[in-house]
Every structure is written in C-alpha cells, then in structure tokens.
Amino acid sequence: MSNDNTSIIRSYAQAPVRSVTAGSTTFSYRELGPTGGIPVVFFVHLAANLDNWDPRIVDPIAQNRHVIAFDNTGVGASSGRVPSTIEEAAADAYTFIRALGFDTVDIFSFSLGGMIAQDLTVKHPELVRKLVLTGTGPRGGQHIDKVAGVTYWDILRATLTRSDPKEFLFFNRNATGKRAGKAFVERLKERTHNRDKDVSISAFRTQLSAIKKYGRSAPSDLSKITQPTLIANGDNDRMVPSVLSEDMHRRIAGSELVIYPDSGHGGIFQFHEQFAPRVVEFLNR
C-alpha cells in the first residue's frame, strides 16, 4: 500500500505530529515520505527532541522511504519519565515501534540514539533490517563516561558567547567548523509551526547519567549484529571519540565506515551533501 503520490509530505519541516499510546506512555512522533515498505526510524541525540533533526539528512531519505522520528519516553512531547539506563530506553523504543505495528524497521541513529539502537538491535535482532550508527560508540567504550564533563563545559562556553551549545559540541572551532555549525543551527529553525516541547533539565541530566553508566558497563557482544551496518563520524569527535567508530566497525562484521575530515561529532551534518546520498544508497540497497 502506498500513498497517492501528490499528497505525500517529503519535507521534515512540514511533517505532521502524531501520537501513539503503548502501556502507560504516549509517544510523540512525526512521519513523512511514502508509506508501505520498511520504515526508517530515527533515534535522536542527547537532550534532543523532534526539532533537532537536520532536514538535509531527513528529507533525502523521505523522498522514497517512510520516515518516522520519535521522542523517547519523558522527552519532548512524549509522556512518562526518562529511563535511567540505555537498556530501558531501548526497551521503550521497541515498545514504540511495535505499537505502530511494525515488525521490521531500518534504523538511523545519532550519538545517544546510536547507543540505544545498538542495545535494541542486540536484544531484538529480528526487528532491525539495516542499521546506521553515526557519532556514537559501543557499550563500555573508552571515555564515553566523560561525555557529561565535555557537555557541561561546552554549554558554559556557548552561554558565555550567546551561541547554541551544538556549535561547540558538534563542530570544530576553526573557520570551517564555525560556519558549518551556524548553518546547521539555522537549518533546525526551518520548521516554524507546531514545534516540539523543550527537553527539561531533569530529562537531560537523567540521559547524561544513563550515558555514563553505559560507558562504564561491560561491552556488548557486537558480533551479534549481523545486519548491514553503516557507521559514520567526523575525525575529531570530542563527545564520543572517533576511534570508537573504528572499534564498532571492527566488531560488526561487514560494516561500512565513513570518517569525514576536519569535522567533529556533527560530521554527518557538516558533510550532509556527501552523507545524505550515501545513506540513501545504503538504505535502498
């Protein structure tokens, strides 16, 4: 089944907000692109809601795929309390996907979203057909537990310069990085109506604490991930060290690795003109 071609929304800025209740949680989500076939579900980063996805990544995928972005429990407009561990967040994501009636999905994940996506894929391998892991690292990965310190420092730096913290956290502080950061932050403002609820400070702190626990945990057996996997990052990720992308690539058999030069945690956003087509090709293979 697919939509009438003329009425399909393929712009994330125009995507309608929907909700689904599963158990005690009402999940807020947006969907776009033609329905039918396997959807691509987007797992977002730390302290982020539905407004934090770069339309230059989402829109190209939605040209010919059903795309769903959602707020996990307790984040943005989704109800409930933010889970205190990444495993619980993965269980909630599973609940959300099943509540929509899907038994197979592709996953696009970034940062914290990639940690949740790994836990979900290890626990429910039958659910995931293809996996995209960007700006992220494995359970027990070296220095993941230091994300909180880097984050607070950059929030302070951003506050002092009246900038968006993502300009510091996601991009290098050279001329190229500063330009890319400002452009990224502007793109996030393209949606002007029906924007999401801000992420609360307590939700942010709970997520940071979950990341710290994840960083200090025993590693997952990533050899269990046999799905086609695309891993991407910048070469200078201060939040989730770039070497961890190489580590995941070694441990996930047959995975593909893309490292962008002169870029940080948000390398995929800085290089969206190269990365978006690469992802589209990977997901549509």
Short mmCIF file of C-alpha atoms in Angstrom, two decimals:
data_model
loop_
_atom_site.label_atom_id
_atom_site.label_comp_id
_atom_site.label_asym_id
_atom_site.label_seq_id
_atom_site.Cartn_x
_atom_site.Cartn_y
_atom_site.Cartn_z
CA MET A 1 0.00 0.00 0.00
CA SER A 2 1.37 3.46 -0.76
CA ASN A 3 0.03 7.00 -0.65
CA ASP A 4 -1.31 8.99 -3.55
CA ASN A 5 1.91 10.50 -4.91
CA THR A 6 0.69 14.09 -4.97
CA SER A 7 -0.22 14.24 -1.27
CA ILE A 8 2.96 12.73 0.19
CA ILE A 9 4.85 15.07 2.54
CA ARG A 10 8.57 14.77 1.92
CA SER A 11 9.73 17.80 3.91
CA TYR A 12 10.54 17.30 7.59
CA ALA A 13 9.61 20.94 8.26
CA GLN A 14 6.04 20.05 7.19
CA ALA A 15 5.78 16.59 8.79
CA PRO A 16 2.62 16.16 10.88
CA VAL A 17 2.91 15.41 14.60
CA ARG A 18 1.21 12.18 15.67
CA SER A 19 0.99 10.20 18.88
CA VAL A 20 0.54 6.57 19.89
CA THR A 21 -0.08 5.20 23.38
CA ALA A 22 1.60 1.99 24.46
CA GLY A 23 1.33 0.85 28.06
CA SER A 24 1.47 3.98 30.18
CA THR A 25 3.42 6.10 27.67
CA THR A 26 2.06 8.34 24.94
CA PHE A 27 4.84 8.71 22.36
CA SER A 28 5.02 11.81 20.17
CA TYR A 29 6.35 11.27 16.65
CA ARG A 30 6.46 12.75 13.16
CA GLU A 31 6.20 10.86 9.92
CA LEU A 32 6.81 11.70 6.30
CA GLY A 33 7.58 10.05 2.99
CA PRO A 34 5.58 7.35 1.19
CA THR A 35 4.10 4.68 3.46
CA GLY A 36 4.33 1.00 2.69
CA GLY A 37 7.56 -0.96 2.81
CA ILE A 38 10.01 -0.94 5.70
CA PRO A 39 10.10 2.40 7.57
CA VAL A 40 13.29 4.20 8.60
CA VAL A 41 13.06 5.09 12.31
CA PHE A 42 15.28 7.95 13.56
CA PHE A 43 16.86 7.74 17.05
CA VAL A 44 17.90 11.21 18.24
CA HIS A 45 20.78 12.52 20.37
CA LEU A 46 21.23 13.66 23.98
CA ALA A 47 18.94 16.48 25.17
CA ALA A 48 17.19 16.48 21.80
CA ASN A 49 13.58 16.47 20.69
CA LEU A 50 11.92 16.15 17.28
CA ASP A 51 13.14 19.62 16.28
CA ASN A 52 16.78 18.52 16.43
CA TRP A 53 16.93 16.53 13.18
CA ASP A 54 18.72 18.17 10.27
CA PRO A 55 16.23 18.38 7.38
CA ARG A 56 19.15 17.96 4.92
CA ILE A 57 19.55 14.40 6.24
CA VAL A 58 15.88 13.52 6.77
CA ASP A 59 14.40 14.91 3.55
CA PRO A 60 16.58 12.98 1.07
CA ILE A 61 15.72 9.71 2.85
CA ALA A 62 11.99 10.60 2.86
CA GLN A 63 11.94 11.05 -0.93
CA ASN A 64 11.27 7.34 -1.33
CA ARG A 65 11.10 5.90 2.19
CA HIS A 66 8.60 6.11 5.05
CA VAL A 67 10.46 8.06 7.78
CA ILE A 68 9.46 8.16 11.45
CA ALA A 69 11.17 10.32 14.09
CA PHE A 70 10.06 9.99 17.72
CA ASP A 71 10.57 11.36 21.21
CA ASN A 72 11.56 8.60 23.62
CA THR A 73 9.77 8.35 26.98
CA GLY A 74 9.87 11.58 29.01
CA VAL A 75 11.48 13.60 26.19
CA GLY A 76 9.81 16.48 24.31
CA ALA A 77 6.09 15.81 23.97
CA SER A 78 6.27 12.11 24.91
CA SER A 79 4.84 11.35 28.36
CA GLY A 80 6.47 9.49 31.24
CA ARG A 81 9.87 9.61 32.92
CA VAL A 82 13.16 9.45 31.06
CA PRO A 83 14.65 5.96 31.51
CA SER A 84 17.70 5.84 33.78
CA THR A 85 19.57 3.34 31.60
CA ILE A 86 20.20 2.91 27.87
CA GLU A 87 18.73 -0.64 28.06
CA GLU A 88 15.42 0.79 29.32
CA ALA A 89 15.44 3.43 26.57
CA ALA A 90 15.94 0.61 24.04
CA ALA A 91 13.02 -1.32 25.56
CA ASP A 92 10.87 1.82 25.25
CA ALA A 93 11.92 2.29 21.62
CA TYR A 94 10.93 -1.34 20.97
CA THR A 95 7.54 -0.70 22.59
CA PHE A 96 7.03 2.37 20.39
CA ILE A 97 7.93 0.59 17.13
CA ARG A 98 5.71 -2.40 17.94
CA ALA A 99 2.84 -0.07 18.95
CA LEU A 100 2.93 1.31 15.39
CA GLY A 101 2.53 -2.26 14.15
CA PHE A 102 5.96 -2.72 12.53
CA ASP A 103 7.85 -5.99 12.79
CA THR A 104 10.80 -4.87 10.63
CA VAL A 105 12.46 -1.44 10.51
CA ASP A 106 15.63 0.26 9.35
CA ILE A 107 17.24 2.49 11.99
CA PHE A 108 19.07 5.79 11.54
CA SER A 109 20.73 6.84 14.78
CA PHE A 110 22.96 9.63 16.05
CA SER A 111 25.01 9.83 19.28
CA LEU A 112 22.88 8.73 22.29
CA GLY A 113 20.40 7.41 19.70
CA GLY A 114 23.13 5.10 18.37
CA MET A 115 23.73 3.68 21.84
CA ILE A 116 20.01 2.95 22.20
CA ALA A 117 19.92 1.48 18.67
CA GLN A 118 22.80 -0.91 19.44
CA ASP A 119 21.11 -2.19 22.61
CA LEU A 120 17.83 -2.62 20.72
CA THR A 121 19.48 -4.50 17.84
CA VAL A 122 21.41 -6.86 20.15
CA LYS A 123 18.20 -7.65 22.11
CA HIS A 124 15.74 -7.77 19.19
CA PRO A 125 17.79 -8.67 16.09
CA GLU A 126 14.67 -9.79 14.22
CA LEU A 127 13.26 -6.24 14.33
CA VAL A 128 16.14 -4.47 12.55
CA ARG A 129 16.92 -4.93 8.86
CA LYS A 130 19.59 -2.22 8.42
CA LEU A 131 21.40 -0.04 10.91
CA VAL A 132 23.02 3.39 10.57
CA LEU A 133 25.20 4.40 13.55
CA THR A 134 26.55 7.97 13.48
CA GLY A 135 28.51 9.96 16.07
CA THR A 136 28.22 7.11 18.53
CA GLY A 137 30.17 4.40 20.34
CA PRO A 138 29.83 0.94 21.86
CA ARG A 139 28.75 0.00 25.38
CA GLY A 140 31.83 0.20 27.62
CA GLY A 141 33.63 2.39 25.04
CA GLN A 142 36.63 4.28 26.37
CA HIS A 143 35.87 7.86 27.52
CA ILE A 144 32.10 7.62 26.84
CA ASP A 145 31.65 8.20 30.58
CA LYS A 146 33.33 11.62 30.11
CA VAL A 147 30.53 12.91 27.85
CA ALA A 148 28.95 14.79 30.79
CA GLY A 149 32.10 16.80 31.52
CA VAL A 150 32.58 17.80 27.86
CA THR A 151 28.89 18.67 27.55
CA TYR A 152 28.74 20.93 30.62
CA TRP A 153 31.96 22.69 29.62
CA ASP A 154 30.67 23.42 26.11
CA ILE A 155 27.28 24.58 27.41
CA LEU A 156 29.16 27.07 29.59
CA ARG A 157 31.32 28.22 26.64
CA ALA A 158 28.22 28.61 24.48
CA THR A 159 26.37 30.57 27.17
CA LEU A 160 29.28 33.00 27.51
CA THR A 161 29.30 33.63 23.74
CA ARG A 162 25.48 33.55 23.37
CA SER A 163 25.77 30.64 20.94
CA ASP A 164 23.92 27.35 20.61
CA PRO A 165 25.87 24.66 22.56
CA LYS A 166 25.66 22.40 19.49
CA GLU A 167 28.02 24.79 17.69
CA PHE A 168 30.69 23.81 20.25
CA LEU A 169 29.70 20.19 20.88
CA PHE A 170 29.17 19.10 17.27
CA PHE A 171 31.66 21.18 15.26
CA ASN A 172 35.34 22.12 15.31
CA ARG A 173 36.14 25.64 16.47
CA ASN A 174 38.01 26.54 13.27
CA ALA A 175 36.63 28.69 10.42
CA THR A 176 35.11 25.70 8.59
CA GLY A 177 33.56 24.26 11.73
CA LYS A 178 32.15 27.58 12.91
CA ARG A 179 30.47 28.14 9.52
CA ALA A 180 29.09 24.60 9.44
CA GLY A 181 27.77 24.94 13.00
CA LYS A 182 25.92 28.17 12.33
CA ALA A 183 24.42 26.76 9.11
CA PHE A 184 23.27 23.61 10.97
CA VAL A 185 21.61 25.60 13.78
CA GLU A 186 19.80 27.75 11.17
CA ARG A 187 18.51 24.63 9.35
CA LEU A 188 16.97 23.40 12.61
CA LYS A 189 14.78 26.55 12.61
CA GLU A 190 13.20 25.83 9.21
CA ARG A 191 10.14 24.32 10.87
CA THR A 192 8.20 27.28 12.21
CA HIS A 193 4.87 25.75 13.31
CA ASN A 194 3.92 23.03 15.77
CA ARG A 195 7.40 22.74 17.23
CA ASP A 196 8.22 20.27 19.98
CA LYS A 197 8.31 20.83 23.75
CA ASP A 198 11.71 21.72 25.17
CA VAL A 199 13.67 18.93 26.83
CA SER A 200 13.66 19.50 30.58
CA ILE A 201 16.86 19.90 32.62
CA SER A 202 15.96 16.79 34.63
CA ALA A 203 15.49 14.76 31.41
CA PHE A 204 18.89 15.98 30.19
CA ARG A 205 20.58 15.03 33.49
CA THR A 206 18.96 11.59 33.52
CA GLN A 207 20.15 10.95 29.96
CA LEU A 208 23.70 12.05 30.86
CA SER A 209 23.71 9.68 33.82
CA ALA A 210 22.46 6.83 31.58
CA ILE A 211 25.32 7.53 29.12
CA LYS A 212 27.84 7.45 31.99
CA LYS A 213 26.51 4.03 33.13
CA TYR A 214 26.66 2.78 29.54
CA GLY A 215 30.29 3.94 29.25
CA ARG A 216 31.20 2.11 32.45
CA SER A 217 29.36 -1.13 31.55
CA ALA A 218 30.78 -4.39 30.26
CA PRO A 219 30.90 -4.31 26.44
CA SER A 220 28.04 -5.77 24.40
CA ASP A 221 28.75 -8.64 22.04
CA LEU A 222 28.57 -6.64 18.83
CA SER A 223 29.29 -9.77 16.78
CA LYS A 224 25.55 -10.41 17.34
CA ILE A 225 24.86 -7.51 14.98
CA THR A 226 24.81 -9.22 11.60
CA GLN A 227 22.62 -6.63 9.87
CA PRO A 228 24.16 -4.45 7.15
CA THR A 229 25.54 -1.52 9.18
CA LEU A 230 26.82 1.89 8.12
CA ILE A 231 28.98 3.73 10.68
CA ALA A 232 29.90 7.41 10.25
CA ASN A 233 31.57 10.21 12.21
CA GLY A 234 33.88 13.18 11.93
CA ASP A 235 37.62 12.62 12.52
CA ASN A 236 37.69 14.82 15.63
CA ASP A 237 34.66 13.89 17.76
CA ARG A 238 35.21 15.35 21.25
CA MET A 239 31.95 13.93 22.65
CA VAL A 240 32.15 10.29 21.55
CA PRO A 241 35.77 9.76 20.45
CA SER A 242 36.13 8.95 16.73
CA VAL A 243 38.27 5.86 17.48
CA LEU A 244 35.10 4.25 18.86
CA SER A 245 33.58 4.32 15.37
CA GLU A 246 36.57 2.30 14.18
CA ASP A 247 36.13 -0.02 17.16
CA MET A 248 32.46 -0.70 16.22
CA HIS A 249 33.48 -1.19 12.58
CA ARG A 250 35.99 -3.89 13.60
CA ARG A 251 33.43 -5.65 15.81
CA ILE A 252 30.41 -5.54 13.47
CA ALA A 253 31.24 -7.90 10.60
CA GLY A 254 30.77 -6.47 7.13
CA SER A 255 30.01 -2.95 8.43
CA GLU A 256 30.93 0.11 6.35
CA LEU A 257 32.81 3.03 7.90
CA VAL A 258 32.85 6.68 6.76
CA ILE A 259 35.05 9.19 8.60
CA TYR A 260 34.80 12.81 7.41
CA PRO A 261 37.91 15.04 7.60
CA ASP A 262 38.21 18.25 9.60
CA SER A 263 34.91 17.69 11.41
CA GLY A 264 33.61 16.70 14.82
CA HIS A 265 30.64 14.95 16.40
CA GLY A 266 28.35 16.55 13.81
CA GLY A 267 30.47 15.47 10.84
CA ILE A 268 27.43 13.99 9.07
CA PHE A 269 25.67 17.37 9.29
CA GLN A 270 28.74 19.31 8.14
CA PHE A 271 29.09 16.90 5.19
CA HIS A 272 25.37 16.39 4.56
CA GLU A 273 25.79 16.89 0.79
CA GLN A 274 28.03 13.81 0.65
CA PHE A 275 26.47 11.83 3.50
CA ALA A 276 22.76 12.04 2.62
CA PRO A 277 23.20 10.32 -0.79
CA ARG A 278 25.46 7.71 0.82
CA VAL A 279 22.77 6.84 3.37
CA VAL A 280 20.00 6.81 0.77
CA GLU A 281 22.03 4.37 -1.35
CA PHE A 282 22.79 2.17 1.68
CA LEU A 283 19.18 2.04 2.89
CA ASN A 284 17.74 1.38 -0.55
CA ARG A 285 20.16 -1.39 -1.46
#
